[in-house]
XYZ file of C-alpha atoms in Angstrom:
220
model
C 6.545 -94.907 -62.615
C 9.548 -96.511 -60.543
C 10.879 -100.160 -61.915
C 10.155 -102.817 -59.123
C 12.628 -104.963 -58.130
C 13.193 -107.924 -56.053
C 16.799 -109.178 -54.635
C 18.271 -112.180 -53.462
C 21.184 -112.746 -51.874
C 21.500 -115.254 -49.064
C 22.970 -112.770 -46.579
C 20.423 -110.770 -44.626
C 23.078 -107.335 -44.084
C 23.828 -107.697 -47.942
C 20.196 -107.426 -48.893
C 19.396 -104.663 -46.149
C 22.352 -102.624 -47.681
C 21.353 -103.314 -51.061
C 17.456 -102.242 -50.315
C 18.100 -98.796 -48.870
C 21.087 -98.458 -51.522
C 18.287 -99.099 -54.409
C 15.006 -96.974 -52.706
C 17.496 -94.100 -52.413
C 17.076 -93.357 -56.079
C 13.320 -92.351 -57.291
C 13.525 -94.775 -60.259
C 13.594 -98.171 -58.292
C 11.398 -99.501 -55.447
C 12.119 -103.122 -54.133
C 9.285 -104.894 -54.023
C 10.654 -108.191 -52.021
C 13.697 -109.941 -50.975
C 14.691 -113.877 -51.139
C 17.431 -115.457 -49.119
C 17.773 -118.043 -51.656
C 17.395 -119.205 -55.345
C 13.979 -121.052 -54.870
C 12.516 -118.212 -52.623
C 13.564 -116.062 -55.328
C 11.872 -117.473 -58.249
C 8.613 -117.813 -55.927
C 8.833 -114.390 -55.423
C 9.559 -113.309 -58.944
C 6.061 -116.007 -59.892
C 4.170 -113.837 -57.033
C 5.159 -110.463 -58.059
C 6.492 -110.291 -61.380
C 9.019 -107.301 -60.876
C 10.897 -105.514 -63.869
C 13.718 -106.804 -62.676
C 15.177 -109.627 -60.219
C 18.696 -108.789 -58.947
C 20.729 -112.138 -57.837
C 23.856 -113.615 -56.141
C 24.941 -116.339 -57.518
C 26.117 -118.231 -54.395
C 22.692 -119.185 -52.641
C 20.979 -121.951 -51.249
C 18.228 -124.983 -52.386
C 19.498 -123.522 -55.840
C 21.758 -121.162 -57.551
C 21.436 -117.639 -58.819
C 22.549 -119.055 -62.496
C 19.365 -122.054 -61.527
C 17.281 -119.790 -60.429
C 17.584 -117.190 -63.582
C 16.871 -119.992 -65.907
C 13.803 -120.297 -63.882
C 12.759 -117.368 -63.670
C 13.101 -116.063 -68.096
C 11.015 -119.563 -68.227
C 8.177 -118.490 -66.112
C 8.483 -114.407 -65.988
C 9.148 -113.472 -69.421
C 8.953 -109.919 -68.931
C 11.504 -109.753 -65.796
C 15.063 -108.761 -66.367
C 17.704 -110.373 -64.338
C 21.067 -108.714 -62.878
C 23.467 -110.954 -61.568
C 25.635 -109.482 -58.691
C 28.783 -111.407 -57.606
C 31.754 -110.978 -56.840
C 32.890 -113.915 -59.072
C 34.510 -113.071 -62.488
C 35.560 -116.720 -63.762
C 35.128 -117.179 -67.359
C 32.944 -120.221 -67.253
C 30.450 -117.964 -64.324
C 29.975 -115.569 -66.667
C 29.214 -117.761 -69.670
C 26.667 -119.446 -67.515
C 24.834 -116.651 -66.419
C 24.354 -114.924 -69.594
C 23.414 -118.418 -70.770
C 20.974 -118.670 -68.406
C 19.227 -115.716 -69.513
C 20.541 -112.658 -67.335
C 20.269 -109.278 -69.517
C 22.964 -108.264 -67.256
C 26.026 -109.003 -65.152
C 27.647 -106.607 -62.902
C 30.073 -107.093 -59.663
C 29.621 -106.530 -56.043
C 32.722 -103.795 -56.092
C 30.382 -101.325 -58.724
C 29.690 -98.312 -58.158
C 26.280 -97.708 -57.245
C 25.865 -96.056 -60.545
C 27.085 -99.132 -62.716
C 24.363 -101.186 -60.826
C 21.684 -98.617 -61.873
C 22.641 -98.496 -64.988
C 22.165 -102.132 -65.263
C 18.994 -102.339 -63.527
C 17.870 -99.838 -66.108
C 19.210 -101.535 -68.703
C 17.913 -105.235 -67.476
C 14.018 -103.740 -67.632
C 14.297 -102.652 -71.144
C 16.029 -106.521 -72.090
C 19.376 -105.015 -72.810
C 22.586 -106.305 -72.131
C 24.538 -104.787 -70.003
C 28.231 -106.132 -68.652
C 30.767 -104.947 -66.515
C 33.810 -104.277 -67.907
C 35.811 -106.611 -65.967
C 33.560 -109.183 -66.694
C 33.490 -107.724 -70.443
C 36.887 -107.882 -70.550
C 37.070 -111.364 -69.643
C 34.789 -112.889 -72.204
C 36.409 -110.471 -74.774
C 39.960 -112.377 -74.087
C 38.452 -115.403 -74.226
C 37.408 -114.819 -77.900
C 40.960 -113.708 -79.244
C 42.758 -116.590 -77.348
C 40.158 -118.616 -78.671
C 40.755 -117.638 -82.260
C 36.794 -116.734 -82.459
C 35.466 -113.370 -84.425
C 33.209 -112.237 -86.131
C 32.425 -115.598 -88.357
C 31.216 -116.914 -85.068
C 27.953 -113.943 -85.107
C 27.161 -115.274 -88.893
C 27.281 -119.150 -86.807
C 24.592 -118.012 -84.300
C 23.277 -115.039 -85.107
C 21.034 -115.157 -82.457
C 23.747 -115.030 -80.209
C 24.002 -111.479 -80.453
C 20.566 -110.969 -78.768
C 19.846 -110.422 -75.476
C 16.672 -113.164 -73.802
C 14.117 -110.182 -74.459
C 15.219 -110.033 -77.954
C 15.181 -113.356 -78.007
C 12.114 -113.313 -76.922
C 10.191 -110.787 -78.900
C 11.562 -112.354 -81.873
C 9.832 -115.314 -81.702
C 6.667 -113.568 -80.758
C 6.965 -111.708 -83.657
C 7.680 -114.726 -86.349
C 4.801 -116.679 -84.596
C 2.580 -113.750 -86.304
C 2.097 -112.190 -82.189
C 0.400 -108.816 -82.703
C 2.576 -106.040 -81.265
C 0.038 -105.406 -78.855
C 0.031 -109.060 -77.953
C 3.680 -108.853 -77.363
C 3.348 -105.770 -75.606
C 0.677 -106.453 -73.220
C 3.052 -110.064 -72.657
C 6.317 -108.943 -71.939
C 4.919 -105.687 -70.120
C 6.238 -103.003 -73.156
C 4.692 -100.141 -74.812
C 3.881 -101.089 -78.216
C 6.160 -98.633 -79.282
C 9.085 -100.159 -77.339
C 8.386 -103.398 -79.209
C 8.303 -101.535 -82.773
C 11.834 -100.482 -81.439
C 12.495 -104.124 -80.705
C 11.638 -104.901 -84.307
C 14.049 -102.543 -85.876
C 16.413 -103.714 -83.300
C 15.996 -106.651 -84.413
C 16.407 -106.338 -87.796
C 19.664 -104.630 -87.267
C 21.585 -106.895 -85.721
C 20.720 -109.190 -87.763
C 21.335 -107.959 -91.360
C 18.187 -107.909 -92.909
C 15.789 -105.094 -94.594
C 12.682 -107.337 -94.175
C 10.161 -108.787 -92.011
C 10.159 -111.777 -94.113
C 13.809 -112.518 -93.685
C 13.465 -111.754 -89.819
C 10.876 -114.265 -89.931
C 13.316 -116.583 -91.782
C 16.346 -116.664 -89.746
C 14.254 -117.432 -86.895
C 12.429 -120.377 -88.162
C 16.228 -121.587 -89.292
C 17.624 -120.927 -85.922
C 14.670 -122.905 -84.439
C 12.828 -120.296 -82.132
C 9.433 -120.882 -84.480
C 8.438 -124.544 -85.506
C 8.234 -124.514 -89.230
C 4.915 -126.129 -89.012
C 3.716 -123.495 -86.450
């Protein structure tokens, strides 16, 4: 079955290009367009797509608004930003925002694919220009690998994120699955994922580091 996706980018021969670009490979079909950030999140609300992908540079609000929006009110739709804009401080606030993935305008068509792909199953993916970027901004920062044991949770992409919590608020996986639009076997893959990245051999310390990081209320 082919992902569905929606763009939105406020120029109407960028989203025309980008539509018969997308339907020319049997995995995608695009499901809507927006010409701006609010239009997009109304369309995301009205047809929950696998996956939204955004410019960041629109109108009424921004692709970096509009992303937050939309991981608030479609859980279970991945978000590509596509810009040409590689400052460091962008970048942050997209994948802040809650975009599984951020790829540039210059791509191949295969890179944005690829991220599309990855974006549905909640996996980061990052240009490498982009990547680049944020990895020089670590060493000249003096950060490492101190800074994952800080956050852990900043190693997980929003649909980690997201399953997590599920998952220490006692969610069954079918819950979770029927939520975020998974298999329930994608979600036991989620779990081990999980589990991981984050060091531990047990539900019960999964459970913990998520009540510690604050994504379950302890009296919840």
């Amino acid at each position: 079955m082919a992902l569905s996706v929606m763009i939105a980018d406020d120029h109407q021969i960028v989203r025309r290009s980008l539509r018969r670009l997308i339907e020319d490979d049997e995995r995608f079909t695009v499901v809507g367009e927006a010409g701006d950030g609010r239009t997009a999140v109304r369309r995301c609300v009205e047809m929950r797509p696998d996956v939204a992908v955004l410019d960041i540079n629109m109108p009424v609000i921004s692709g970096i608004t509009a992303t937050s929006e939309i991981k608030k009110r479609c859980p279970g739709t991945g978000v590509v930003i596509l810009t040409f804009q590689l400052q460091l401080d962008t970048i942050r606030a997209a994948l802040a925002a809650g975009a599984e993935a951020y790829v540039l305008k210059d791509s191949s068509e295969n890179e944005l694919f690829d991220a599309i792909v990855s974006a549905a199953q909640g996996n980061r993916y990052i240009a490498q220009r982009a990547a680049e970027i944020l990895v020089d901004a670590l060493i000249l920062t003096g950060e490492s690998a101190t800074s994952v044991e800080r956050d852990p949770l900043g190693t997980l992409s929003s649909r980690e994120r997201q399953v997590l919590q599920m998952l220490a608020e006692g969610t069954p996986n079918n819950e979770i699955a029927a939520t975020l639009n998974l298999s329930s076997k994608t979600v036991e893959t989620y779990r081990s994922r999980l589990m991981q990245k984050l060091n531990v051999r047990s539900f019960a310390e999964l459970v913990r580091i998520a009540v510690r990081e604050g994504l379950v209320d302890q009296e919840g």
